[in-house]
Amino acid sequence: MRTMRAAYATRFDADNPLAALAVGERPEPTHPEDGWMTVRVRASSLNHHDLWSLRGVGLGADRLPMILGCDAVGTDPDGNEVVVYPLVADPGDPRGTSILSEHFQGTLAELVAVPRANLLPLPDGLSATDAACLPTAWLTAWRMLTTKGRAEDAESVLVQGAGGGVATAAVALAVALGKRVYATSRDPGKRERITELGATALEPGARLPERVDVVIETVGAATFDHSLKSAAPMARIVVSGATAGHEPKVNLRRVFAMQLEILGTSMGTPGELTALLAFCAERGVRPVIDSVVPFGRVEEAFARLHSGEVFGKIVIDHTA
């Protein structure tokens, strides 16, 4: 059996997910059915989903060991440079799909197998390092702003909890879309970085100069009341996460009196990823990258993600 080097979960540890991470040899991927292809990975990126997997959230013990990672850029068997779309049709999942590293082995390896339809061309002018940031966090932010938030009809956007992958992506994309952008963070250093991206940085709960048309909400209970109070009439509050509590109190009087829309979303479609890749390539928009780490130091990359000090994406270079 041929093997490859990979980062994978061997067990779960809710309190110390880093203890459940293993780096070593795993079998090269096989194809569960016709129409799948094997991609040689050039670059990948980490997501908080990887830490949740190590905690045992969304990943059953019956699927261990599981190679982690959702995002990848690499080369297909014909030598084409491709971006991997990470959602795979999965009849066994109640959502109808699952993301790589849930039911199918992930991208933190030398090779990854995916359906042929999941491979999108890497646009000219976009590096593998940059494109590896886009398929999960940036795609989620793009869908939140465009498809769900209808940002084309908006003038102003509030992003709660900027610093993490999705929120920071939302700031950068909203600025590139020409919106007035406000973003909150508890960290003074991150607020300074937010300002450098072209947004107005605020402390959590601070009063905004105006009510906004779109709110990007990934924090949850800790910020949701502020999101409601900051929303203009007929605004869209788009939710894709709840890192600080999933059961906020909601003032329904404000919801119906202001005719607010509260919209849930997760990830995006292949067409939306294609549009995002084109937008970044054509507009010169580049992902906010916290650090680029060679695969040989992938454990250090996980430790940095777990520290909470990250601003933007951590990229894994599989060629270094």
Coordinates of N, CA and C in Angstrom, one line a residue, residues 154-160 178-184 199-200 202 206-215 226-233 235 258:
A154 N -26.9 47.6 -1.0 CA -26.5 48.2 0.3 C -25.5 49.2 0.1
E155 N -25.4 50.1 1.1 CA -24.4 51.2 1.2 C -23.4 50.9 2.3
S156 N -23.9 50.2 3.4 CA -23.0 50.1 4.6 C -23.2 48.7 5.1
V157 N -22.1 48.2 5.7 CA -22.0 46.8 6.2 C -21.3 46.9 7.6
L158 N -21.8 46.1 8.5 CA -21.2 45.9 9.8 C -20.7 44.4 9.9
V159 N -19.4 44.2 10.2 CA -18.9 42.9 10.4 C -18.5 42.7 11.9
Q160 N -19.1 41.8 12.5 CA -18.9 41.5 14.0 C -17.7 40.6 14.1
G178 N -17.0 48.4 -2.5 CA -17.3 49.8 -2.4 C -18.2 50.2 -1.3
K179 N -18.4 49.4 -0.3 CA -19.3 49.7 0.8 C -18.6 50.4 1.9
R180 N -19.4 51.2 2.7 CA -18.8 51.7 4.0 C -18.9 50.6 5.0
V181 N -17.7 50.3 5.5 CA -17.6 49.0 6.3 C -17.2 49.4 7.8
Y182 N -17.9 48.9 8.7 CA -17.6 49.0 10.1 C -17.3 47.6 10.6
A183 N -16.4 47.4 11.5 CA -16.0 46.1 12.0 C -15.6 46.2 13.5
T184 N -16.0 45.2 14.2 CA -15.7 45.2 15.7 C -14.7 44.2 16.0
A199 N -11.6 49.7 6.6 CA -12.9 49.8 7.4 C -12.7 50.7 8.6
T200 N -13.8 51.0 9.2 CA -13.8 51.7 10.5 C -13.9 50.7 11.6
L202 N -14.2 49.4 15.4 CA -14.9 49.8 16.7 C -14.7 48.7 17.7
A206 N -20.0 49.2 20.4 CA -19.9 50.6 20.2 C -21.0 51.1 19.3
R207 N -21.5 52.3 19.5 CA -22.5 52.9 18.7 C -21.9 53.3 17.3
L208 N -22.6 52.9 16.3 CA -22.1 53.2 14.9 C -22.5 54.6 14.5
P209 N -21.8 55.2 13.5 CA -22.3 56.5 13.0 C -23.6 56.5 12.3
E210 N -24.0 55.3 11.8 CA -25.2 55.1 11.1 C -25.7 53.7 11.3
R211 N -26.9 53.4 11.0 CA -27.4 52.1 10.9 C -27.1 51.5 9.6
V212 N -26.8 50.2 9.6 CA -26.2 49.6 8.3 C -27.3 48.7 7.6
D213 N -27.0 48.5 6.4 CA -27.9 47.7 5.5 C -27.7 46.2 5.6
V214 N -26.5 45.8 5.9 CA -26.1 44.4 6.1 C -25.2 44.2 7.3
V215 N -25.5 43.2 8.1 CA -24.7 42.8 9.2 C -24.2 41.4 9.0
H226 N -26.3 43.8 19.7 CA -25.7 44.9 19.0 C -26.0 44.9 17.5
S227 N -26.0 43.7 16.9 CA -26.3 43.6 15.5 C -27.7 44.1 15.2
L228 N -28.7 43.7 16.1 CA -30.1 44.1 15.9 C -30.2 45.6 16.0
K229 N -29.5 46.2 17.0 CA -29.6 47.7 17.2 C -28.9 48.5 16.1
S230 N -27.9 47.8 15.5 CA -27.2 48.5 14.4 C -27.8 48.4 13.1
A231 N -28.9 47.6 12.9 CA -29.5 47.4 11.6 C -30.5 48.5 11.2
A232 N -30.4 48.9 10.0 CA -31.3 49.9 9.4 C -32.6 49.2 9.1
P233 N -33.7 50.0 8.9 CA -34.9 49.3 8.4 C -34.7 48.5 7.2
A235 N -32.9 45.8 6.9 CA -31.6 45.3 6.8 C -31.6 43.8 6.8
M258 N -38.7 46.9 12.5 CA -37.7 47.4 11.5 C -37.7 46.5 10.2

